[in-house]
């Protein structure tokens, strides 16, 4: 059905020839992008297949594939924890302690039967108090350094006042 050229609103009823391919491309692009995001998230909503679910599934997959994997994972977490604590990266160390504790809680029976598991369990349980002590020692060292800087600056100001 075509409208006569004299109709004032004919452009509203019949789209221009260039608009139709652009709309097709826009629809295709929307479908591709939406499908790509769905594939990246594993076809699950963002809250379901996020990082928390992946770590627990990954932990069990490692432990069931290789009997040593769970113990090696805990050992590497403890090694990274020691490095982060020594370098003063306490936020990262806190996250590593949480991950190690979760790994300990979700470890498989194969991992729990490993001869080194009891030692690792004791190290993980002692990691949080050691981290708290390191944070407190760092806090005290920073406080003492700030006090020394204030005393040093105050002494210089006092000497300057006396000499004037």
mmCIF file of C-alpha atoms in Angstrom:
data_model
loop_
_atom_site.group_PDB
_atom_site.id
_atom_site.type_symbol
_atom_site.label_atom_id
_atom_site.label_comp_id
_atom_site.label_asym_id
_atom_site.label_seq_id
_atom_site.Cartn_x
_atom_site.Cartn_y
_atom_site.Cartn_z
ATOM 1 C CA UNK A 1 0.000 0.000 0.000
ATOM 2 C CA UNK A 2 1.623 3.181 -1.062
ATOM 3 C CA UNK A 3 0.461 6.636 -0.183
ATOM 4 C CA UNK A 4 0.207 9.389 -2.726
ATOM 5 C CA UNK A 5 3.123 11.849 -2.749
ATOM 6 C CA UNK A 6 0.880 14.644 -1.545
ATOM 7 C CA UNK A 7 0.245 12.930 1.815
ATOM 8 C CA UNK A 8 2.026 14.989 4.487
ATOM 9 C CA UNK A 9 2.944 11.976 6.708
ATOM 10 C CA UNK A 10 4.018 9.495 4.053
ATOM 11 C CA UNK A 11 7.549 9.270 5.534
ATOM 12 C CA UNK A 12 6.060 7.874 8.761
ATOM 13 C CA UNK A 13 4.474 4.907 7.040
ATOM 14 C CA UNK A 14 7.173 3.929 4.560
ATOM 15 C CA UNK A 15 10.734 3.765 5.907
ATOM 16 C CA UNK A 16 13.528 5.053 3.748
ATOM 17 C CA UNK A 17 15.455 2.364 1.848
ATOM 18 C CA UNK A 18 18.662 3.053 3.819
ATOM 19 C CA UNK A 19 16.966 2.571 7.201
ATOM 20 C CA UNK A 20 15.970 -1.074 6.690
ATOM 21 C CA UNK A 21 19.534 -2.447 6.261
ATOM 22 C CA UNK A 22 20.711 -0.331 9.185
ATOM 23 C CA UNK A 23 17.959 -1.781 11.385
ATOM 24 C CA UNK A 24 18.865 -5.295 10.267
ATOM 25 C CA UNK A 25 22.523 -4.690 11.146
ATOM 26 C CA UNK A 26 21.540 -3.234 14.511
ATOM 27 C CA UNK A 27 19.383 -6.280 15.326
ATOM 28 C CA UNK A 28 22.152 -8.654 14.239
ATOM 29 C CA UNK A 29 24.731 -6.775 16.296
ATOM 30 C CA UNK A 30 22.463 -6.862 19.352
ATOM 31 C CA UNK A 31 21.967 -10.615 19.005
ATOM 32 C CA UNK A 32 25.690 -11.258 18.558
ATOM 33 C CA UNK A 33 26.698 -9.150 21.527
ATOM 34 C CA UNK A 34 24.005 -10.619 23.753
ATOM 35 C CA UNK A 35 24.935 -14.153 22.735
ATOM 36 C CA UNK A 36 28.636 -13.467 23.247
ATOM 37 C CA UNK A 37 28.045 -12.211 26.771
ATOM 38 C CA UNK A 38 25.966 -15.292 27.489
ATOM 39 C CA UNK A 39 28.750 -17.546 26.293
ATOM 40 C CA UNK A 40 31.336 -15.710 28.370
ATOM 41 C CA UNK A 41 29.286 -16.089 31.543
ATOM 42 C CA UNK A 42 28.698 -19.765 30.911
ATOM 43 C CA UNK A 43 25.049 -19.217 30.019
ATOM 44 C CA UNK A 44 24.223 -18.314 33.617
ATOM 45 C CA UNK A 45 23.143 -15.023 35.147
ATOM 46 C CA UNK A 46 26.034 -12.928 36.511
ATOM 47 C CA UNK A 47 25.374 -13.799 40.166
ATOM 48 C CA UNK A 48 25.214 -17.550 39.574
ATOM 49 C CA UNK A 49 28.364 -18.257 37.593
ATOM 50 C CA UNK A 50 30.542 -15.609 39.216
ATOM 51 C CA UNK A 51 33.896 -15.911 40.886
ATOM 52 C CA UNK A 52 32.611 -17.413 44.143
ATOM 53 C CA UNK A 53 31.043 -20.403 42.407
ATOM 54 C CA UNK A 54 34.067 -20.885 40.181
ATOM 55 C CA UNK A 55 36.530 -21.102 43.060
ATOM 56 C CA UNK A 56 34.612 -23.821 44.851
ATOM 57 C CA UNK A 57 34.080 -25.838 41.680
ATOM 58 C CA UNK A 58 37.711 -25.309 40.660
ATOM 59 C CA UNK A 59 38.911 -26.489 44.066
ATOM 60 C CA UNK A 60 36.991 -29.764 43.818
ATOM 61 C CA UNK A 61 38.017 -30.283 40.199
ATOM 62 C CA UNK A 62 41.697 -29.895 41.107
ATOM 63 C CA UNK A 63 41.426 -32.233 44.070
ATOM 64 C CA UNK A 64 39.626 -34.966 42.138
ATOM 65 C CA UNK A 65 41.941 -34.837 39.097
ATOM 66 C CA UNK A 66 45.207 -35.131 41.001
ATOM 67 C CA UNK A 67 45.601 -36.344 44.597
ATOM 68 C CA UNK A 68 48.395 -33.803 45.185
ATOM 69 C CA UNK A 69 46.539 -30.814 43.681
ATOM 70 C CA UNK A 70 44.675 -29.781 46.823
ATOM 71 C CA UNK A 71 47.793 -29.881 48.975
ATOM 72 C CA UNK A 72 49.831 -28.027 46.336
ATOM 73 C CA UNK A 73 47.117 -25.382 46.114
ATOM 74 C CA UNK A 74 47.161 -24.838 49.881
ATOM 75 C CA UNK A 75 50.965 -24.710 49.900
ATOM 76 C CA UNK A 76 51.012 -22.105 47.138
ATOM 77 C CA UNK A 77 48.404 -20.029 48.988
ATOM 78 C CA UNK A 78 50.510 -20.114 52.150
ATOM 79 C CA UNK A 79 53.633 -19.171 50.187
ATOM 80 C CA UNK A 80 51.820 -16.215 48.576
ATOM 81 C CA UNK A 81 50.464 -15.254 51.994
ATOM 82 C CA UNK A 82 53.964 -15.139 53.484
ATOM 83 C CA UNK A 83 55.215 -13.003 50.588
ATOM 84 C CA UNK A 84 52.284 -10.579 50.805
ATOM 85 C CA UNK A 85 52.701 -10.221 54.575
ATOM 86 C CA UNK A 86 56.451 -9.617 54.266
ATOM 87 C CA UNK A 87 55.870 -6.928 51.634
ATOM 88 C CA UNK A 88 53.162 -5.214 53.695
ATOM 89 C CA UNK A 89 50.299 -5.965 51.304
ATOM 90 C CA UNK A 90 47.865 -6.762 54.089
ATOM 91 C CA UNK A 91 44.655 -6.542 52.022
ATOM 92 C CA UNK A 92 45.981 -9.182 49.656
ATOM 93 C CA UNK A 93 47.192 -11.256 52.615
ATOM 94 C CA UNK A 94 43.722 -11.081 54.188
ATOM 95 C CA UNK A 95 42.154 -12.300 50.940
ATOM 96 C CA UNK A 96 44.678 -15.145 50.751
ATOM 97 C CA UNK A 97 43.901 -16.196 54.333
ATOM 98 C CA UNK A 98 40.187 -16.252 53.487
ATOM 99 C CA UNK A 99 40.844 -18.311 50.357
ATOM 100 C CA UNK A 100 43.046 -20.756 52.263
ATOM 101 C CA UNK A 101 40.418 -21.169 54.983
ATOM 102 C CA UNK A 102 37.723 -21.803 52.370
ATOM 103 C CA UNK A 103 39.997 -24.273 50.594
ATOM 104 C CA UNK A 104 40.568 -26.053 53.873
ATOM 105 C CA UNK A 105 36.838 -26.230 54.570
ATOM 106 C CA UNK A 106 35.989 -27.474 51.060
ATOM 107 C CA UNK A 107 38.886 -29.878 50.624
ATOM 108 C CA UNK A 108 38.112 -33.351 49.351
ATOM 109 C CA UNK A 109 38.677 -36.599 51.205
ATOM 110 C CA UNK A 110 41.647 -37.328 48.944
ATOM 111 C CA UNK A 111 43.267 -34.057 50.015
ATOM 112 C CA UNK A 112 42.435 -34.671 53.669
ATOM 113 C CA UNK A 113 44.100 -38.092 53.523
ATOM 114 C CA UNK A 114 47.401 -36.596 52.340
ATOM 115 C CA UNK A 115 50.222 -36.949 54.923
ATOM 116 C CA UNK A 116 51.003 -33.205 54.834
ATOM 117 C CA UNK A 117 47.392 -32.099 55.270
ATOM 118 C CA UNK A 118 47.513 -31.889 59.085
ATOM 119 C CA UNK A 119 50.588 -29.644 58.956
ATOM 120 C CA UNK A 120 48.946 -27.444 56.339
ATOM 121 C CA UNK A 121 45.771 -27.276 58.391
ATOM 122 C CA UNK A 122 47.746 -26.064 61.415
ATOM 123 C CA UNK A 123 49.553 -23.476 59.284
ATOM 124 C CA UNK A 124 46.309 -22.162 57.798
ATOM 125 C CA UNK A 125 44.675 -21.942 61.229
ATOM 126 C CA UNK A 126 47.703 -20.068 62.585
ATOM 127 C CA UNK A 127 47.910 -17.715 59.600
ATOM 128 C CA UNK A 128 45.200 -15.289 60.734
ATOM 129 C CA UNK A 129 46.736 -14.588 64.192
ATOM 130 C CA UNK A 130 50.155 -14.173 62.554
ATOM 131 C CA UNK A 131 48.644 -11.745 60.054
ATOM 132 C CA UNK A 132 47.028 -9.749 62.874
ATOM 133 C CA UNK A 133 50.396 -9.567 64.661
ATOM 134 C CA UNK A 134 52.123 -8.394 61.470
ATOM 135 C CA UNK A 135 49.456 -5.729 60.900
ATOM 136 C CA UNK A 136 49.810 -4.515 64.486
ATOM 137 C CA UNK A 137 53.622 -4.448 64.250
ATOM 138 C CA UNK A 138 53.390 -2.455 61.013
ATOM 139 C CA UNK A 139 50.911 -0.046 62.594
ATOM 140 C CA UNK A 140 53.223 0.506 65.580
ATOM 141 C CA UNK A 141 56.261 1.001 63.340
ATOM 142 C CA UNK A 142 54.382 3.601 61.302
ATOM 143 C CA UNK A 143 53.193 5.362 64.444
ATOM 144 C CA UNK A 144 56.716 5.475 65.903
ATOM 145 C CA UNK A 145 58.110 6.780 62.613
ATOM 146 C CA UNK A 146 55.478 9.536 62.566
ATOM 147 C CA UNK A 147 56.266 10.479 66.183
ATOM 148 C CA UNK A 148 60.005 10.580 65.429
ATOM 149 C CA UNK A 149 59.365 12.813 62.411
ATOM 150 C CA UNK A 150 57.253 15.173 64.546
ATOM 151 C CA UNK A 151 59.924 15.309 67.273
ATOM 152 C CA UNK A 152 62.657 15.895 64.706
ATOM 153 C CA UNK A 153 60.671 18.691 63.016
ATOM 154 C CA UNK A 154 59.685 20.164 66.382
ATOM 155 C CA UNK A 155 63.317 20.154 67.547
ATOM 156 C CA UNK A 156 64.394 21.936 64.378
ATOM 157 C CA UNK A 157 61.636 24.522 64.850
ATOM 158 C CA UNK A 158 62.631 25.017 68.489
ATOM 159 C CA UNK A 159 66.302 25.545 67.583
ATOM 160 C CA UNK A 160 65.272 28.028 64.917
ATOM 161 C CA UNK A 161 63.172 29.973 67.435
ATOM 162 C CA UNK A 162 66.032 30.048 69.953
ATOM 163 C CA UNK A 163 68.593 31.315 67.449
ATOM 164 C CA UNK A 164 66.389 34.193 66.319
#
